[in-house]
Coordinates of C-alpha atoms in Angstrom, one line a residue:
M1 CA 107.5 121.2 83.4
N2 CA 104.7 118.9 83.6
Q3 CA 105.4 115.1 82.5
A4 CA 104.2 114.0 79.0
I5 CA 100.7 112.0 78.8
S6 CA 100.3 109.0 76.8
F7 CA 97.5 108.3 75.0
I8 CA 98.0 104.6 76.4
D9 CA 100.1 103.7 78.9
L10 CA 101.6 100.4 78.1
A11 CA 105.3 100.7 80.1
T12 CA 103.5 100.6 83.3
Q13 CA 101.5 97.3 82.8
R14 CA 105.0 95.9 81.3
D15 CA 107.2 96.7 84.1
R16 CA 104.5 94.6 86.7
I17 CA 104.5 91.7 84.9
R18 CA 107.9 91.6 83.2
D19 CA 109.6 89.0 85.5
R20 CA 107.1 86.7 84.6
I21 CA 106.6 87.2 80.9
E22 CA 110.6 87.3 80.7
A23 CA 110.5 83.6 82.7
R24 CA 108.0 82.6 80.2
F25 CA 110.0 83.4 77.1
S26 CA 113.2 81.9 78.7
R27 CA 111.7 78.4 79.0
I28 CA 110.2 78.8 75.4
M29 CA 113.6 79.2 74.1
D30 CA 115.1 76.6 76.0
Q31 CA 112.4 74.3 74.7
G32 CA 112.1 75.5 71.4
S33 CA 108.6 75.5 71.4
F34 CA 107.8 78.2 69.1
I35 CA 105.2 77.2 67.1
M36 CA 101.6 75.9 69.0
G37 CA 103.6 75.8 72.3
P38 CA 102.0 74.4 75.6
D39 CA 101.6 78.2 76.3
V40 CA 99.2 78.6 73.4
M41 CA 97.4 75.8 75.1
E42 CA 97.1 76.9 78.0
L43 CA 95.9 80.6 76.9
E44 CA 93.2 79.0 74.7
A45 CA 92.1 77.0 77.9
Q46 CA 92.0 80.4 80.4
L47 CA 90.4 82.4 77.6
S48 CA 87.1 79.7 77.1
D49 CA 87.0 80.2 81.4
F50 CA 86.9 84.1 80.8
G51 CA 84.9 84.3 77.7
G52 CA 82.3 81.5 78.8
M53 CA 82.8 79.8 75.8
A54 CA 83.4 76.2 75.0
H55 CA 86.2 76.6 72.2
T56 CA 88.7 79.2 71.8
I57 CA 90.9 78.8 68.7
S58 CA 93.9 81.2 68.9
C59 CA 95.1 82.8 65.7
A60 CA 97.9 85.2 64.0
S61 CA 95.7 88.4 64.0
G62 CA 92.0 89.7 64.8
T63 CA 91.7 90.3 60.9
D64 CA 92.4 86.3 61.1
A65 CA 89.9 86.0 63.8
L66 CA 87.1 87.7 61.6
L67 CA 87.9 86.1 57.9
M68 CA 88.1 82.1 59.5
P69 CA 84.7 82.2 60.6
L70 CA 83.5 83.0 56.9
M71 CA 85.5 80.4 55.2
A72 CA 84.5 78.0 57.5
W73 CA 80.5 78.7 56.8
N74 CA 81.9 79.0 53.2
I75 CA 80.4 82.5 52.7
G76 CA 81.7 83.8 49.5
P77 CA 80.4 85.5 46.0
G78 CA 76.9 86.2 46.0
D79 CA 76.5 86.6 49.7
A80 CA 75.8 89.3 51.6
V81 CA 77.2 90.3 55.2
F82 CA 76.0 93.2 57.1
V83 CA 78.5 95.3 58.8
P84 CA 78.6 98.6 60.3
S85 CA 80.4 101.6 58.5
F86 CA 81.8 103.3 61.7
T87 CA 84.4 100.5 62.3
F88 CA 87.7 99.8 61.4
A89 CA 88.9 98.4 58.1
A90 CA 88.8 94.9 59.0
T91 CA 85.3 94.2 60.0
A92 CA 84.9 94.8 56.0
E93 CA 88.0 94.0 54.8
V94 CA 87.4 90.2 55.7
V95 CA 83.9 90.2 53.6
G96 CA 85.5 91.4 50.7
L97 CA 88.8 88.8 51.0
A98 CA 86.1 86.2 51.3
G99 CA 84.7 87.1 48.1
A100 CA 81.3 88.4 49.7
A101 CA 79.8 91.9 49.6
P102 CA 79.6 93.9 53.1
V103 CA 76.6 95.5 53.0
F104 CA 77.0 98.8 55.8
V105 CA 74.6 99.5 58.2
E106 CA 73.6 102.4 60.3
V107 CA 75.0 103.4 63.9
L108 CA 73.5 104.6 67.1
P109 CA 73.8 108.0 67.5
D110 CA 75.1 107.7 71.6
T111 CA 76.1 104.1 71.6
F112 CA 77.8 104.4 68.4
N113 CA 77.3 100.1 67.9
M114 CA 75.0 98.8 65.2
D115 CA 71.6 100.0 64.6
P116 CA 69.1 97.2 64.9
A117 CA 66.1 98.5 63.5
H118 CA 68.4 99.7 60.4
L119 CA 69.9 96.3 60.3
R120 CA 66.3 94.8 59.8
R121 CA 65.5 97.3 57.2
T122 CA 69.0 96.7 55.1
I123 CA 68.4 92.8 55.0
E124 CA 64.9 93.2 54.0
E125 CA 66.3 95.9 51.2
T126 CA 69.1 93.2 50.4
L127 CA 66.5 90.6 49.6
A128 CA 64.0 92.8 47.5
K129 CA 67.0 93.6 45.5
G130 CA 67.8 89.6 45.1
D131 CA 71.3 90.1 43.9
L132 CA 72.8 89.1 47.1
T133 CA 71.9 86.1 49.7
P134 CA 72.1 87.7 53.3
R135 CA 74.5 84.9 55.0
A136 CA 75.6 86.5 58.1
I137 CA 76.0 89.8 60.2
I138 CA 79.6 91.5 61.9
A139 CA 78.4 93.5 64.9
V140 CA 81.0 95.8 66.6
D141 CA 82.1 96.3 69.9
L142 CA 82.8 99.7 69.3
F143 CA 85.8 101.6 71.7
G144 CA 85.2 99.0 74.2
Q145 CA 81.4 98.4 74.5
I146 CA 79.1 95.4 74.0
A147 CA 76.8 95.7 71.1
D148 CA 73.1 95.5 71.5
Y149 CA 72.9 91.9 71.0
P150 CA 69.7 90.5 72.4
A151 CA 68.5 92.9 69.5
I152 CA 71.1 91.8 67.0
R153 CA 70.8 88.3 67.6
A154 CA 66.4 88.4 67.1
V155 CA 67.1 89.7 63.7
A156 CA 69.9 87.2 63.0
D157 CA 67.2 84.5 64.0
E158 CA 64.7 86.2 62.3
F159 CA 66.7 85.8 58.6
G160 CA 68.5 82.8 59.7
L161 CA 71.7 84.8 59.6
K162 CA 75.3 84.0 61.6
L163 CA 76.0 86.6 64.2
I164 CA 79.8 87.3 64.9
S165 CA 81.0 89.4 67.4
D166 CA 83.6 91.8 66.5
A167 CA 85.3 91.8 70.0
A168 CA 88.6 93.5 68.9
Q169 CA 88.0 96.4 71.1
G170 CA 85.2 95.0 73.3
F171 CA 86.7 91.2 74.8
G172 CA 85.1 91.2 78.1
S173 CA 82.2 94.1 77.7
T174 CA 79.4 92.3 79.5
L175 CA 75.4 93.3 79.4
D176 CA 73.5 92.4 81.9
G177 CA 76.9 90.3 83.1
R178 CA 77.2 88.4 80.1
M179 CA 79.9 88.6 77.4
A180 CA 78.7 88.6 73.9
G181 CA 79.2 84.7 73.7
A182 CA 75.5 84.3 75.0
W183 CA 74.4 85.5 71.6
A184 CA 76.7 85.3 69.3
D185 CA 77.4 82.4 66.8
V186 CA 81.2 83.2 67.0
V187 CA 83.3 85.8 69.2
A188 CA 86.5 87.3 67.4
T189 CA 88.9 89.4 69.3
S190 CA 92.0 90.7 68.6
F191 CA 95.4 90.9 70.6
Y192 CA 96.7 93.8 68.9
P193 CA 99.2 96.1 71.3
A194 CA 96.8 98.7 72.1
K195 CA 93.5 96.3 72.8
P196 CA 92.9 96.4 76.3
L197 CA 94.0 92.4 76.4
G198 CA 96.9 92.7 73.9
C199 CA 100.2 91.2 73.5
Y200 CA 103.4 92.5 72.3
G201 CA 103.0 91.5 68.5
D202 CA 99.7 90.4 66.4
G203 CA 97.7 87.8 67.6
G204 CA 93.9 86.9 67.8
A205 CA 91.5 84.3 68.9
I206 CA 88.0 82.7 68.1
Q207 CA 85.6 81.9 70.4
T208 CA 82.6 79.3 70.0
D209 CA 80.0 77.0 71.7
D210 CA 79.7 75.0 68.3
V211 CA 82.1 71.8 68.6
G212 CA 82.0 71.3 65.0
L213 CA 83.0 74.3 63.9
A214 CA 86.1 74.3 65.9
D215 CA 86.9 71.8 64.6
V216 CA 87.0 73.7 61.1
L217 CA 88.9 76.7 62.4
R218 CA 91.5 74.6 63.4
S219 CA 92.2 73.4 60.1
I220 CA 91.7 76.7 58.8
R221 CA 94.2 77.6 60.9
V222 CA 96.8 75.4 59.7
H223 CA 96.3 75.5 55.8
G224 CA 93.2 73.7 55.9
S225 CA 95.1 70.3 57.5
G226 CA 93.6 67.2 57.8
S227 CA 94.4 64.0 60.0
D228 CA 97.5 63.8 58.0
K229 CA 99.9 66.6 57.8
Y230 CA 100.4 66.4 53.8
D231 CA 96.7 66.1 53.1
N232 CA 94.9 69.1 53.4
V233 CA 91.3 69.2 53.3
R234 CA 90.1 72.6 52.3
L235 CA 91.7 76.0 51.6
G236 CA 93.3 77.3 55.0
L237 CA 96.1 80.2 56.4
T238 CA 99.3 80.7 58.3
G239 CA 96.8 81.5 61.0
R240 CA 98.6 80.3 63.9
L241 CA 99.2 82.5 67.2
D242 CA 103.2 82.4 68.2
T243 CA 103.9 81.1 71.5
F244 CA 105.6 84.4 72.3
Q245 CA 102.5 86.0 72.5
A246 CA 100.8 83.3 74.1
A247 CA 103.1 83.7 77.0
V248 CA 102.5 87.7 77.1
L249 CA 98.7 87.1 77.0
I250 CA 98.6 84.8 79.6
E251 CA 100.1 87.0 81.9
K252 CA 98.2 90.2 80.9
L253 CA 94.9 88.3 81.2
A254 CA 96.1 87.8 85.2
L255 CA 95.5 91.6 85.1
F256 CA 92.6 91.9 83.0
P257 CA 89.5 92.1 85.7
E258 CA 91.5 94.5 87.6
E259 CA 92.2 96.9 84.7
I260 CA 88.3 96.5 83.3
E261 CA 87.5 97.7 86.8
A262 CA 90.2 100.3 86.8
R263 CA 89.0 101.4 82.8
M264 CA 85.1 101.7 84.0
R265 CA 86.2 104.2 87.2
I266 CA 88.4 106.0 84.8
A267 CA 85.7 106.5 82.3
A268 CA 83.3 107.1 84.9
R269 CA 85.5 110.0 86.4
Y270 CA 85.6 111.2 82.9
S271 CA 82.0 111.5 82.0
E272 CA 81.5 113.2 85.6
M273 CA 84.1 115.7 84.9
L274 CA 83.2 116.6 81.1
D275 CA 79.3 116.5 81.6
G276 CA 78.1 119.9 79.8
I277 CA 81.7 120.4 78.0
V278 CA 81.6 117.3 75.7
A279 CA 78.9 114.4 74.9
P280 CA 80.7 111.3 75.5
Q281 CA 79.5 108.1 74.2
T282 CA 76.8 106.7 76.3
I283 CA 77.1 103.5 78.7
A284 CA 73.7 102.0 80.2
P285 CA 73.8 101.1 83.6
N286 CA 73.6 97.3 82.9
I287 CA 76.7 97.7 80.7
V288 CA 80.5 96.7 81.5
S289 CA 82.9 98.3 78.8
T290 CA 86.2 97.7 78.4
W291 CA 86.7 101.6 77.5
A292 CA 89.5 100.8 74.4
Q293 CA 88.6 104.2 73.7
Y294 CA 87.3 107.1 75.9
T295 CA 85.6 108.7 72.9
V296 CA 83.4 112.1 72.8
R297 CA 81.2 114.3 70.1
V298 CA 82.6 118.1 69.8
P299 CA 79.8 119.6 67.4
G300 CA 79.3 122.6 65.4
G301 CA 82.7 122.4 63.7
R302 CA 85.3 122.8 66.8
R303 CA 86.6 119.3 66.4
D304 CA 90.1 120.7 64.8
A305 CA 90.5 123.9 67.1
F306 CA 89.6 121.5 70.3
M307 CA 92.2 119.0 69.0
S308 CA 94.9 122.0 68.4
S309 CA 94.2 123.9 71.9
L310 CA 95.0 120.1 73.6
K311 CA 98.0 119.7 71.7
E312 CA 99.4 122.7 72.9
A313 CA 98.5 122.0 76.2
G314 CA 100.5 118.6 76.2
V315 CA 97.6 116.1 75.8
P316 CA 97.2 113.8 73.0
S317 CA 93.9 113.1 71.1
V318 CA 93.0 110.8 68.3
I319 CA 90.3 110.3 65.9
Y320 CA 88.2 107.0 65.5
Y321 CA 87.4 107.6 62.6
G322 CA 87.6 110.5 60.3
K323 CA 86.2 108.7 57.2
P324 CA 83.6 105.9 57.3
L325 CA 84.2 102.6 55.5
H326 CA 81.6 103.1 52.8
R327 CA 83.0 106.6 51.8
Q328 CA 86.7 105.1 51.3
T329 CA 88.2 104.0 48.1
A330 CA 88.4 100.2 48.7
Y331 CA 84.6 99.9 49.7
R332 CA 82.5 102.6 48.6
H333 CA 81.5 100.6 45.7
W334 CA 79.9 98.0 48.0
P335 CA 75.8 98.5 49.1
V336 CA 74.8 100.9 51.6
G337 CA 71.5 100.4 53.6
G338 CA 68.6 102.6 53.2
N339 CA 69.0 106.3 51.8
G340 CA 72.5 106.6 53.3
L341 CA 74.3 106.8 56.8
P342 CA 73.6 110.0 58.5
V343 CA 74.5 109.3 61.7
T344 CA 77.8 107.4 60.4
D345 CA 78.8 110.4 58.5
Q346 CA 77.9 112.9 61.5
L347 CA 80.1 111.3 63.8
C348 CA 82.9 111.1 61.8
T349 CA 83.1 115.1 61.5
E350 CA 82.5 115.0 65.7
V351 CA 84.3 112.2 67.3
V352 CA 87.7 112.8 69.3
S353 CA 89.1 110.3 71.9
L354 CA 91.4 111.3 74.7
P355 CA 93.8 109.8 77.1
M356 CA 92.5 106.1 78.4
H357 CA 94.2 103.3 79.6
A358 CA 94.1 101.4 83.3
Y359 CA 96.9 103.4 84.7
L360 CA 95.7 106.8 84.4
D361 CA 96.3 108.9 87.9
E362 CA 94.0 111.0 88.6
A363 CA 95.8 114.2 88.9
T364 CA 96.9 113.4 84.7
Q365 CA 93.1 113.2 84.5
D366 CA 92.8 116.1 86.0
R367 CA 95.2 118.0 83.3
I368 CA 93.6 116.5 80.7
V369 CA 89.8 117.5 81.9
E370 CA 91.2 120.8 82.4
A371 CA 92.6 121.4 79.0
A372 CA 89.7 120.0 77.7
R373 CA 87.7 122.6 79.6
A374 CA 90.0 125.3 78.5
A375 CA 89.5 124.3 74.7
L376 CA 86.0 124.9 74.7
V377 CA 85.7 127.9 76.6

């Protein structure tokens, strides 16, 4: 009988680094350095080296990593922040939590990332209406692929907007050898366990080259603290990263470059073997993706049958995302650019993700591809 296929295999990686993580845990317990211990500062320094940005501020989640810059820039009521609708809720959620309005932007049909031309038109529409003040853009590195930051940065500069990279899925992805920080004011990432670089709980980080912004973010992370513990100078959060999670991430970061290479190799093999069967997310030759998900399009109303056939063959699959944000109950009252988002709506009826992780062996991948072929015969 064939062994069960994991959608994401965290166990193999865990077994590689278990001893090193347990040694760090033991030291943390002996020291009692549970909050902002030395592992946190060690991780921040290593992440800055990896990401090529001067300052890394670790935090409690990827959601906090997106919210805190908005707080630092005093973005709030009456302000507009432009976000894709084809993404996880946190991208728009933080805008609403800050009191501002997320304005939903179209994505491209091949890369699934923000459409820079539609972004420009949506900003122009917002300015023409005059009820909201454009303040920032949050671009998402969807499924591990870096967004078109040169084009998006040009739009941001044209209208004087801040640019946040939501790199929760694509931290480590590069365009022409450069990560998102080469263009974005802020890179925000999540360390949720299923992410390509994940911990064993919740966690996140913010990266920036702006020393003043970094100082404000560190204050926000601890209740808006000032120089005195009991003189809080601004509203803040309990946004600290646990020392235990920092310890996990230090050991995982050591493996991360190798795992990105493995993911690229596995994705290339998927695309070669599935050519002519399904349409995968398009990756340009000058891009390295972290392949948080390997996502394909199954058109013609065949997705449900495709997934059912995979399930019968013992192959798991997941839909990211089945309903766009601009049609979800909590978000549908906020503005949508243009005459709707037809590409986003279409993608939500067609996309499906196949098993993907750095330890997917060729024999298992062959089983997945064979099941995919059989499902669409």
